[in-house]
Short mmCIF file of C-alpha atoms in Angstrom, two decimals:
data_model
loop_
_atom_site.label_atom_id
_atom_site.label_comp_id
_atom_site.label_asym_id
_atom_site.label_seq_id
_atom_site.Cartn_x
_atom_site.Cartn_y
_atom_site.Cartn_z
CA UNK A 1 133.28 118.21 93.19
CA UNK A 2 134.76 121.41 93.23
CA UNK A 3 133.74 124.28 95.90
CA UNK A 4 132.73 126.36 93.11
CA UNK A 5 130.30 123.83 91.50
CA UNK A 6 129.41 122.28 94.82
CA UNK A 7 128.07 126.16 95.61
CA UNK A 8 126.34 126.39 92.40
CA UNK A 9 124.49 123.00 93.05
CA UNK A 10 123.54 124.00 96.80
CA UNK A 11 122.56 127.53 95.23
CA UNK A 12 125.01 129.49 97.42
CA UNK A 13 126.50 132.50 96.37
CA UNK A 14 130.62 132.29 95.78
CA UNK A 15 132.49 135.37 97.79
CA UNK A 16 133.38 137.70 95.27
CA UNK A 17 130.78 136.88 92.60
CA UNK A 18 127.82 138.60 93.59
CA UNK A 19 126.18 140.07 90.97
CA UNK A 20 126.83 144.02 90.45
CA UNK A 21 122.98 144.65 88.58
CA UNK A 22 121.30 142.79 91.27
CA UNK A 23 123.77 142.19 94.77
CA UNK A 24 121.33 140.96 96.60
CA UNK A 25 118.90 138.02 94.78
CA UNK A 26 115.81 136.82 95.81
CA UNK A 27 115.00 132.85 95.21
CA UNK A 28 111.63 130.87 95.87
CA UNK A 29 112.82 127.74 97.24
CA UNK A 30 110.68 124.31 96.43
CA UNK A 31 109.54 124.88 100.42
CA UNK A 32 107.41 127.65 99.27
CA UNK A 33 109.54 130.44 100.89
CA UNK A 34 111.76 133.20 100.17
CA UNK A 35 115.37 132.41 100.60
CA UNK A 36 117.74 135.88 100.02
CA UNK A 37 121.22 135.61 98.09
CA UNK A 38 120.58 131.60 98.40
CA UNK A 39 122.02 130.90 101.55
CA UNK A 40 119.01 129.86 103.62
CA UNK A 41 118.38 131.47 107.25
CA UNK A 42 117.58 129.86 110.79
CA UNK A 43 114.36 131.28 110.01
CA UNK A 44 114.29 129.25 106.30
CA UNK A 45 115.30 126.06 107.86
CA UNK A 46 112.57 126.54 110.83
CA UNK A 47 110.07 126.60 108.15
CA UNK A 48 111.22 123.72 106.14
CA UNK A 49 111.54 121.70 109.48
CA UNK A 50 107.62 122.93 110.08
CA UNK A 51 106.72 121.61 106.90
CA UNK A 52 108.78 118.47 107.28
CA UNK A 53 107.09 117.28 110.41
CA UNK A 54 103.43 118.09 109.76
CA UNK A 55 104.13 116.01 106.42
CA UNK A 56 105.69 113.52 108.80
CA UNK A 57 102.83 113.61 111.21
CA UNK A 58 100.08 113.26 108.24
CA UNK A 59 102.11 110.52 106.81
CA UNK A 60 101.60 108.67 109.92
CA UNK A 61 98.23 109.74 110.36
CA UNK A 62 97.74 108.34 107.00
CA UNK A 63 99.43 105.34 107.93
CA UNK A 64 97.15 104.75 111.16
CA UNK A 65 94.21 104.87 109.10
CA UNK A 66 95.06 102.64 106.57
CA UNK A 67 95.66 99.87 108.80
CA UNK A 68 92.65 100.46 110.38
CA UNK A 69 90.80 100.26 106.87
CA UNK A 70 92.53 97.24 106.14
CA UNK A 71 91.75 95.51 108.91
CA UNK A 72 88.39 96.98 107.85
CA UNK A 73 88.93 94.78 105.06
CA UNK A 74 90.33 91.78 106.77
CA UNK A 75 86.45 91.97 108.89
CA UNK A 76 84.77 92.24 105.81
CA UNK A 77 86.33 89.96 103.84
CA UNK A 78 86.20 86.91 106.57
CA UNK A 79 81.63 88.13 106.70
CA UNK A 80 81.95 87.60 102.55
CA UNK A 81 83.27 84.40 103.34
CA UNK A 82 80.53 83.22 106.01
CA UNK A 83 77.94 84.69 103.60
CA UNK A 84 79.57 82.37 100.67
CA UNK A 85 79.70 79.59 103.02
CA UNK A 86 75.70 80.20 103.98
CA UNK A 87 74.92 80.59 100.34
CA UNK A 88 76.64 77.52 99.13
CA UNK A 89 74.13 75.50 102.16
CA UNK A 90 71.24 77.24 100.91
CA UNK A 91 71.79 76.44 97.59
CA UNK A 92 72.30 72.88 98.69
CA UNK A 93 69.46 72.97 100.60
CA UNK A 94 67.58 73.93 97.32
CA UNK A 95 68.97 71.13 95.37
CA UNK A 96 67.39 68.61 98.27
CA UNK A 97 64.18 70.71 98.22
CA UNK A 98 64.43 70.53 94.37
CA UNK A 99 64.56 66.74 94.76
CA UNK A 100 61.70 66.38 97.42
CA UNK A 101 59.59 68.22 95.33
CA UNK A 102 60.38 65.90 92.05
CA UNK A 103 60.08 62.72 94.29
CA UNK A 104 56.41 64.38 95.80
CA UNK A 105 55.53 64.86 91.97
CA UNK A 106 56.50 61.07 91.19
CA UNK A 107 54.28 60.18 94.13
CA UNK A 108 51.67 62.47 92.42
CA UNK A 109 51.71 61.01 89.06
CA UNK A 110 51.83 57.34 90.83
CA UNK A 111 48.77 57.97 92.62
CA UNK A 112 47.35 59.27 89.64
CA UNK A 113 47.84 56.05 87.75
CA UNK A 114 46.70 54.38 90.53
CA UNK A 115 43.50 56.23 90.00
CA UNK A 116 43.23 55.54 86.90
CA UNK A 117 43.85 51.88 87.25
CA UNK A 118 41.17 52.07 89.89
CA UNK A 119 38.72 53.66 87.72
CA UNK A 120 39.21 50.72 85.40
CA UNK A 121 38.84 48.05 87.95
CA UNK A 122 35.17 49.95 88.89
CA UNK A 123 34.35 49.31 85.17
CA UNK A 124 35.05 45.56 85.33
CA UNK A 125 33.09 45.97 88.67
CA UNK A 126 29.81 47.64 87.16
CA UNK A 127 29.65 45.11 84.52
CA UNK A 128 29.35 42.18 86.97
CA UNK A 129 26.97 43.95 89.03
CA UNK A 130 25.02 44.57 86.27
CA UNK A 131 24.26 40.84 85.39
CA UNK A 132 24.49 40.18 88.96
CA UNK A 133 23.29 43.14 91.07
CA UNK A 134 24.48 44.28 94.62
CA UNK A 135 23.28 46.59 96.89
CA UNK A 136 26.48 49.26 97.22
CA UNK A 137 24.11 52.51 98.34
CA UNK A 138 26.77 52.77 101.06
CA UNK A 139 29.74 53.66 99.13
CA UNK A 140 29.06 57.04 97.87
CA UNK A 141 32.76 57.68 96.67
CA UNK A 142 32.11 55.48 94.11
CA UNK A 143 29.31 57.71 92.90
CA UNK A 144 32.44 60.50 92.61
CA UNK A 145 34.87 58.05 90.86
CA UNK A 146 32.92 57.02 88.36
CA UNK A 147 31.48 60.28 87.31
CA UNK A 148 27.49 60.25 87.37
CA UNK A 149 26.09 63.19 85.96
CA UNK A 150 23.00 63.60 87.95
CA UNK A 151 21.35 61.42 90.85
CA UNK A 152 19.29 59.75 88.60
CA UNK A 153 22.56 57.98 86.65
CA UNK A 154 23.93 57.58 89.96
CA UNK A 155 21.30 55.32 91.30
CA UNK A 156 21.54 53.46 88.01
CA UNK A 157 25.19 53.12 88.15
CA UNK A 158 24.62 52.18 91.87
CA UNK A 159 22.31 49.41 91.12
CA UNK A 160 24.15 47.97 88.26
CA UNK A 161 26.81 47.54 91.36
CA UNK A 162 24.55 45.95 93.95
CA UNK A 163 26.36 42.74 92.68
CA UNK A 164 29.58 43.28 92.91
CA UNK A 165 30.31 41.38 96.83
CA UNK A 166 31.79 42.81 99.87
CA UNK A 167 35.10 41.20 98.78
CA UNK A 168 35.32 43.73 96.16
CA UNK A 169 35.12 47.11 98.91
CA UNK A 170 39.17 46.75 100.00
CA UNK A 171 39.35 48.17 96.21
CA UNK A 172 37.31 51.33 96.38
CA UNK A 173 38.91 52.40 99.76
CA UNK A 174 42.04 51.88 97.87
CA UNK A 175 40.42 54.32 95.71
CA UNK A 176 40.23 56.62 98.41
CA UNK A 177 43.66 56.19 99.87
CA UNK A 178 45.28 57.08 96.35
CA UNK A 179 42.81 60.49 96.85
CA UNK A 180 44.30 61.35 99.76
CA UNK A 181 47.70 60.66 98.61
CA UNK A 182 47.22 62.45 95.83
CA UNK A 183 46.10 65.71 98.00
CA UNK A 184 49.41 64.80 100.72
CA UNK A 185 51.50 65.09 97.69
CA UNK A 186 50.97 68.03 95.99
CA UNK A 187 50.96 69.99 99.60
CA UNK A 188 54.58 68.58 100.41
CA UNK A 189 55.87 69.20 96.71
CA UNK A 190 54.47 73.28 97.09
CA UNK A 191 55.73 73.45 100.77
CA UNK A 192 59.38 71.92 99.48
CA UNK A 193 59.49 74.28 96.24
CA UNK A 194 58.56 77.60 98.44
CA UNK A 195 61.06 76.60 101.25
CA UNK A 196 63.55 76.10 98.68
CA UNK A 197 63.05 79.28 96.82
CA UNK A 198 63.22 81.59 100.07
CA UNK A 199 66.14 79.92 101.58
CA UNK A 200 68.18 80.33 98.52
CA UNK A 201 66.73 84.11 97.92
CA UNK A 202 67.23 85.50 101.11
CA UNK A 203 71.27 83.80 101.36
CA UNK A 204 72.16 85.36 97.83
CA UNK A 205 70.66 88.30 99.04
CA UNK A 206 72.90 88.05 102.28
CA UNK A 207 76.32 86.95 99.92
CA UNK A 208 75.58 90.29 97.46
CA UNK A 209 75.33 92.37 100.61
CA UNK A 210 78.90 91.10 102.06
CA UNK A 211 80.50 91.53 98.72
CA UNK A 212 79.52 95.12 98.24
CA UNK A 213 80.64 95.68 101.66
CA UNK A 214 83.83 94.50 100.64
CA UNK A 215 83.90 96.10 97.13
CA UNK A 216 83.20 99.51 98.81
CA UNK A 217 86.46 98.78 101.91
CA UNK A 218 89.16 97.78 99.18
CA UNK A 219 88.00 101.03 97.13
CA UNK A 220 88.37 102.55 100.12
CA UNK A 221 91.81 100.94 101.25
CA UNK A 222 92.89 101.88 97.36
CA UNK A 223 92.31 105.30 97.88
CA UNK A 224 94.16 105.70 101.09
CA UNK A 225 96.91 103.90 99.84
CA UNK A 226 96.62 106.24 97.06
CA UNK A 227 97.12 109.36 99.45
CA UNK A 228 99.76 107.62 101.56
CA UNK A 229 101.96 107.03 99.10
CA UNK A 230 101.21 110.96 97.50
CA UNK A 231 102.16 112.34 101.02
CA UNK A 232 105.41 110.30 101.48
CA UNK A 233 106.23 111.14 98.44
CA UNK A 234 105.78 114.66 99.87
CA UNK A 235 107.57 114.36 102.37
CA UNK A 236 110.53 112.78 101.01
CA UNK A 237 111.16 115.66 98.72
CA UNK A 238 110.77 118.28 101.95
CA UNK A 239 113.17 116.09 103.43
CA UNK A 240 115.68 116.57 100.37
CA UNK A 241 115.01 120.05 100.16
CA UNK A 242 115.44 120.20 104.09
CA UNK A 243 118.79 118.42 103.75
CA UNK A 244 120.25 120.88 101.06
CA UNK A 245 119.23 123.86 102.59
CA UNK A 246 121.00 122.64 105.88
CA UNK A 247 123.99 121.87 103.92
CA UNK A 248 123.92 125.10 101.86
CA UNK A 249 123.35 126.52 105.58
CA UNK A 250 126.57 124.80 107.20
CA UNK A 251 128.63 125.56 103.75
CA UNK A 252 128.22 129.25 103.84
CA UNK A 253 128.81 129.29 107.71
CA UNK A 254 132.45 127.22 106.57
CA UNK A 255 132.92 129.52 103.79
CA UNK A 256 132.98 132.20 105.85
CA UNK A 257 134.87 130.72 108.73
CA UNK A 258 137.75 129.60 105.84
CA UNK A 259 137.74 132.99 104.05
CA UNK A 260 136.14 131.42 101.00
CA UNK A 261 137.74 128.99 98.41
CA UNK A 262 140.84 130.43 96.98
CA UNK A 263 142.99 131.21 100.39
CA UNK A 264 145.15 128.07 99.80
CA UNK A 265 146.85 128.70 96.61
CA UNK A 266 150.10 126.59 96.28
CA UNK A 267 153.14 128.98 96.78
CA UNK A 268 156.53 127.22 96.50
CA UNK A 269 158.54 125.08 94.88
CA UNK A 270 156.95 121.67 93.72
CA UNK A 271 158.57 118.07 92.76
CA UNK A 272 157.21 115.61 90.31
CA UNK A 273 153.84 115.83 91.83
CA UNK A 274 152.17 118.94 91.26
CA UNK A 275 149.07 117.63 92.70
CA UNK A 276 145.66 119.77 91.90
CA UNK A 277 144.10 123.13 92.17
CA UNK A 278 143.69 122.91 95.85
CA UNK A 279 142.54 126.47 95.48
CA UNK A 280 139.28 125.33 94.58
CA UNK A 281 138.49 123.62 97.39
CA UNK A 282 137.10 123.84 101.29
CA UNK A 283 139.27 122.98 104.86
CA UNK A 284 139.13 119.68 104.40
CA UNK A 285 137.42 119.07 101.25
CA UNK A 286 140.54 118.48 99.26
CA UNK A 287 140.34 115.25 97.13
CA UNK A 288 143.07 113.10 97.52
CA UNK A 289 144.08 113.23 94.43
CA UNK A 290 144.88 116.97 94.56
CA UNK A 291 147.40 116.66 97.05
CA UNK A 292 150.94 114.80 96.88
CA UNK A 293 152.34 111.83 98.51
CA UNK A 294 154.75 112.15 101.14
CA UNK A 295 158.25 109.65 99.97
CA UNK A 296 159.31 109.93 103.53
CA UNK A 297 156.22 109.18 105.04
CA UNK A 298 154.10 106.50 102.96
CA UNK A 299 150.66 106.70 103.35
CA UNK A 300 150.39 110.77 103.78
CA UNK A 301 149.50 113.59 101.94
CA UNK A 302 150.10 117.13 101.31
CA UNK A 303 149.48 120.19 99.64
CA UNK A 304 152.08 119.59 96.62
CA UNK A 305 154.47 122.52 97.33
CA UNK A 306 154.31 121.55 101.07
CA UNK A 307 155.00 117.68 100.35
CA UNK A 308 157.85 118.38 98.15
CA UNK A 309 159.28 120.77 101.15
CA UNK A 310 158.87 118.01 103.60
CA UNK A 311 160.79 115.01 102.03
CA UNK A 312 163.79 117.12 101.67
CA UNK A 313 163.60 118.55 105.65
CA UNK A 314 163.39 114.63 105.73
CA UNK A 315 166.11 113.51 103.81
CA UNK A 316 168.75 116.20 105.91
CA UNK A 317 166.54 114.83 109.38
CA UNK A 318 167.78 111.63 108.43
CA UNK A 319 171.74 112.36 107.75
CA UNK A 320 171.52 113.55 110.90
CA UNK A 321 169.63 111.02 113.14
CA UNK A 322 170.20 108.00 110.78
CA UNK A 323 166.38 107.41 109.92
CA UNK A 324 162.93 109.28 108.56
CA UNK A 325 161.11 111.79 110.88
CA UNK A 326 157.95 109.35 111.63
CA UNK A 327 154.82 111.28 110.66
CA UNK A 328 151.48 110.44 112.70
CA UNK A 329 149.12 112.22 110.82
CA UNK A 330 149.20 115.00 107.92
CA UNK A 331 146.16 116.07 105.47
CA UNK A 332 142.90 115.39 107.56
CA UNK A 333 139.49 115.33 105.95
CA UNK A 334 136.63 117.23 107.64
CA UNK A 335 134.64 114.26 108.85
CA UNK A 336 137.68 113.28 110.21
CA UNK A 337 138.09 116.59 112.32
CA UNK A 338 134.46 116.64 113.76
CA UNK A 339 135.66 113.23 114.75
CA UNK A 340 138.80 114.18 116.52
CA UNK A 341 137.15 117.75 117.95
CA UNK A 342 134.06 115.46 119.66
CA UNK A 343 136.72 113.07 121.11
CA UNK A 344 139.26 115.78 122.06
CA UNK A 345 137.54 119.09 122.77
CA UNK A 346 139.90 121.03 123.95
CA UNK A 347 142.61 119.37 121.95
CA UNK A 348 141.64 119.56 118.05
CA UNK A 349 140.82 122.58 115.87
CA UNK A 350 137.45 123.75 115.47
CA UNK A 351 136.37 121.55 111.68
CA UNK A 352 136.62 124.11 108.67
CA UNK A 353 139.94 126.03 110.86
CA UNK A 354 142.84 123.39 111.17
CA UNK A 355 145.88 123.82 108.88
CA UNK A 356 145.56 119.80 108.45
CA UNK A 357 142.61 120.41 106.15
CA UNK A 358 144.67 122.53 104.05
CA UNK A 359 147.40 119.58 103.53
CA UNK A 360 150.36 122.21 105.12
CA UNK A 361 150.70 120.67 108.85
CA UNK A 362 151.84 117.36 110.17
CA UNK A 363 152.08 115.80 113.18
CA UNK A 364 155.05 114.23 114.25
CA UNK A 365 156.48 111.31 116.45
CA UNK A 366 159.64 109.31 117.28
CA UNK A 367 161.04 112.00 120.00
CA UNK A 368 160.00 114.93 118.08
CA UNK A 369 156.46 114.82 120.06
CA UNK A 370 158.63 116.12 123.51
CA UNK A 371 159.94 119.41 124.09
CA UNK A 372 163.71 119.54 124.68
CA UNK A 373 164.69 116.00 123.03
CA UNK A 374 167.03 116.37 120.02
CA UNK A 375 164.64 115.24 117.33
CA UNK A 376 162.28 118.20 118.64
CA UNK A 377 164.90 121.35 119.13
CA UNK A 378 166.67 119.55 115.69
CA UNK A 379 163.39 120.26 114.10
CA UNK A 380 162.34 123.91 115.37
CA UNK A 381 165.94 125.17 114.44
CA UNK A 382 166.16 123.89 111.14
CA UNK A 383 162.71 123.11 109.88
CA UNK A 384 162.25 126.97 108.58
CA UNK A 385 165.37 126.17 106.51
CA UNK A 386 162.96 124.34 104.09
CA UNK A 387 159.34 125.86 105.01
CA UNK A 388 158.02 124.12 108.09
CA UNK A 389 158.15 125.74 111.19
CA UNK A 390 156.44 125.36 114.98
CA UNK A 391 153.66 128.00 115.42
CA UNK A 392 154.30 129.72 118.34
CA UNK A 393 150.74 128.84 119.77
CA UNK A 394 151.82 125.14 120.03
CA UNK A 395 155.48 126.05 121.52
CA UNK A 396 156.31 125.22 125.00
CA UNK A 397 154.72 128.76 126.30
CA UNK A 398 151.85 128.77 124.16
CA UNK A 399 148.40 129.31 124.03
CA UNK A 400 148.02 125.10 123.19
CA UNK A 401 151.42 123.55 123.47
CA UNK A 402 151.84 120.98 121.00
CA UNK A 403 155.56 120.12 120.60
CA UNK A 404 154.41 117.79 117.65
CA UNK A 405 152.47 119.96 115.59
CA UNK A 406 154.46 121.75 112.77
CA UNK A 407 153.44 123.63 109.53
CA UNK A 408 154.24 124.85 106.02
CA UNK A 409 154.99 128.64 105.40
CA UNK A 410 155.87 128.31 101.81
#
C-alpha cells in the first residue's frame, strides 16, 4: 500500500492536500469524539483508551457473573436431579401402594364370599334346627347374619336353630372372623391409597419446583451470555478503532519527521531496473519490489538510480582490489530500525530518519569498515566519482564516526 492510500485509509490528511474551502476539517470518529484534520490527539487517544478499558473492565465484570450464574445452574441443575430421583421413588412407592390397596380389595371381596358362603351354610343350619330344634339364644350374631326383621322373627329364626349342635358354633365365629376381616381390609386399602396419593403429590410438586428453578437460571445464564458477547463485541471494535487512531497518530508524527511522502524522488541515471515510484512511499516503507537489486552484492537492495550507481563504483573497486566491495547491509525496513535503535541506542538512526530506509546508504565491510586501510581511503576518494560519498558526520572527526557507512547523492 502506497503512503497516499495508506493515509486515506487511516483518515490522515496528505501534506500539501489540505483542502482550500475548508483547511481545517472536523471528523466524528466511531469513539464518539471529535478528531480535527483526522490526525487524532494525545487527548483523542486518552479517550479511546478510557473507553477501551471500562469496556474491558465490564467485559470482565460480565464474565465474573456469568460464571457465577452458571454455576448457579450447575446447583440447580444437580437439586432437579435429586427432585427427579425423589419423584421417580415416590412414584414407585405409589405403584406398591397401588398394589397393597388391590391385594386389600381381593382380601375384601374374599371375605365377602366368605360371607356369603357363610350365610348359606346358616340356611342349611336353620333347616335342621327346624326339624330338630336347639337352643342357640347365645349367639346373637347370628340374629345379624341372617337378617330378622324384628325380635319377634328373630326368636323364631332362633328357635328353628335350637337344633343345630355345638359342633356347628366353629362356623358362625367363622362368620365373625370374615366381619372383622372384612372391616381390617377396607381400613388398610384407604390408608394405602391416601399414602400413595400424598407421597406422589407432594414429590411432583417438589420435581416442578426444581425445574422452574432451573428454567428461570438458564434464561438467566442466556441472557448474560447474551450481553457478554454484545460487550466484547464492543470492545473489540474500540480496540480496532484504538489501534488505527494510534497508527494514524504515529504516521503523522513520521510524516512529519520524513518531510512527507515525495522527498525521495529518484534523481540519476538508472540500469535495467527502474524499480518503483519510491516517491510514494514512507522511511522504510518501501516495498521490495520498488527498489533494485544490487549485481555486486546479492541479496541487497536499493533505490534504482542508487543501485545502478553502486555496481559500477563496484565493478572499478574491483579492478583495483581484485574482488567486490562486501556490503553488510543496504535498504532497511522500519521494523527493522526500531530493532537495531532498541539494541544500539546510541548507534542507529532514530526509525522514520535513516538514509537506509530510503534505499541510498550501505554499509560496508572487508577493510572498508576501518579508517585509514586502503579499501576505506580507496572508497572516500573515489566513491563521489559515481554518487556515493562518506557524510562527514560518520568521518573520522565526526559527530558519529562510522568509517562504514556511505551514501547516494545522485
Amino acid at each position: 500500500m502506497t503512503v497516499v492510500a495508506l493515509l486515506t485509509a487511516l483518515a490522515v490528511p496528505v501534506p500539501g492536500t489540505t483542502s482550500a474551502a475548508d483547511p481545517a476539517v472536523t471528523v466524528t470518529s466511531p469513539g464518539g469524539y471529535a478528531v480535527t484534520d483526522g490526525v487524532p490527539t494525545p487527548a483523542d487517544l486518552q479517550a479511546q483508551r478510557r473507553k477501551l478499558d471500562e469496556l474491558r473492565q465490564t467485559v470482565q465484570e460480565q464474565t465474573d457473573e456469568l460464571s457465577r450464574a452458571t454455576a448457579d445452574l450447575e446447583a440447580a441443575a444437580l437439586e432437579a436431579a435429586t427432585a427427579l430421583e425423589a419423584y421417580t421413588t415416590a412414584v414407585r412407592a405409589s405403584q406398591q401402594a397401588q398394589a397393597v390397596e388391590d391385594r386389600e380389595r381381593r382380601l375384601l371381596l374374599e371375605a365377602r364370599l366368605e360371607l356369603a358362603q357363610n350365610r348359606r351354610e346358616l340356611g342349611r343350619w336353620a333347616r335342621q334346627a327346624y326339624q330338630g330344634g336347639a337352643a342357640y339364644e347365645e349367639h346373637p350374631a347370628v340374629v345379624t347374619l341372617l337378617g330378622a326383621r324384628s325380635t319377634d322373627e328373630a326368636a323364631t329364626t332362633l328357635a328353628l336353630l335350637r337344633g343345630v349342635g355345638r359342633a356347628k358354633g366353629r362356623a358362625v365365629n367363622a362368620v365373625e372372623a370374615a366381619e372383622r376381616r372384612q372391616n381390617v381390609a377396607t381400613t388398610r386399602a384407604g390408608s394405602a391409597a391416601s399414602a400413595a396419593a400424598a407421597a406422589q403429590s407432594a414429590a411432583a410438586e417438589a420435581k416442578q419446583a426444581r425445574d422452574e428453578a432451573v428454567a428461570r437460571q438458564r434464561e438467566k445464564v442466556a441472557t448474560l451470555e447474551t450481553a457478554l458477547r454484545s460487550t466484547t463485541q464492543e470492545a473489540a471494535e474500540a480496540e480496532a478503532e484504538e489501534r488505527r487512531l494510534r497508527e494514524a497518530a504515529e504516521l503523522a508524527r513520521r510524516l512529519r519527521e520524513s518531510g512527507g511522502p515525495g522527498g525521495n524522488a529518484v534523481t540519476g541515471e538508472v540500469g535495467d531496473c527502474t524499480g518503483g515510484d519510491v516517491a510514494l512511499y514512507l522511511n522504510g516503507e518501501i516495498p521490495l519490489e520498488a527498489l533494485c537489486p544490487l549485481a555486486a552484492a546479492p541479496g541487497h537492495r536499493l533505490r534504482a538510480d542508487a543501485a545502478f550507481a553502486f555496481d559500477k563504483l563496484a565493478g572499478e573497486y574491483a579492478r583495483t582490489f581484485g574482488r567486490l566491495p562486501c556490503v553488510s547491509d543496504s535498504y532497511r525496513d522500519y521494523p527493522s530500525q526500531v530493532s537495531l535503535r532498541a539494541r544500539k541506542p546510541g548507534l542507529a538512526a532514530v526509525p522514520g530518519t535513516s538514509n537506509h530506509g530510503w534505499g541510498t546508504a550501505v554499509d560496508l565491510c572487508g577493510g572498508i569498515e576501518s579508517f585509514g586501510t586502503p579499501q576505506h581511503e580507496w572508497l572516500v576518494v573515489n566513491g563521489p566519482m559515481f554518487g556515493w560519498y562518506h557524510p562527514s558526520w560518520a568521518q573520522a572527526g565526526g559527530s558519529k564516526p562510522e568509517p562504514w557507512h556511505f551514501e547516494y547523492g545522485g
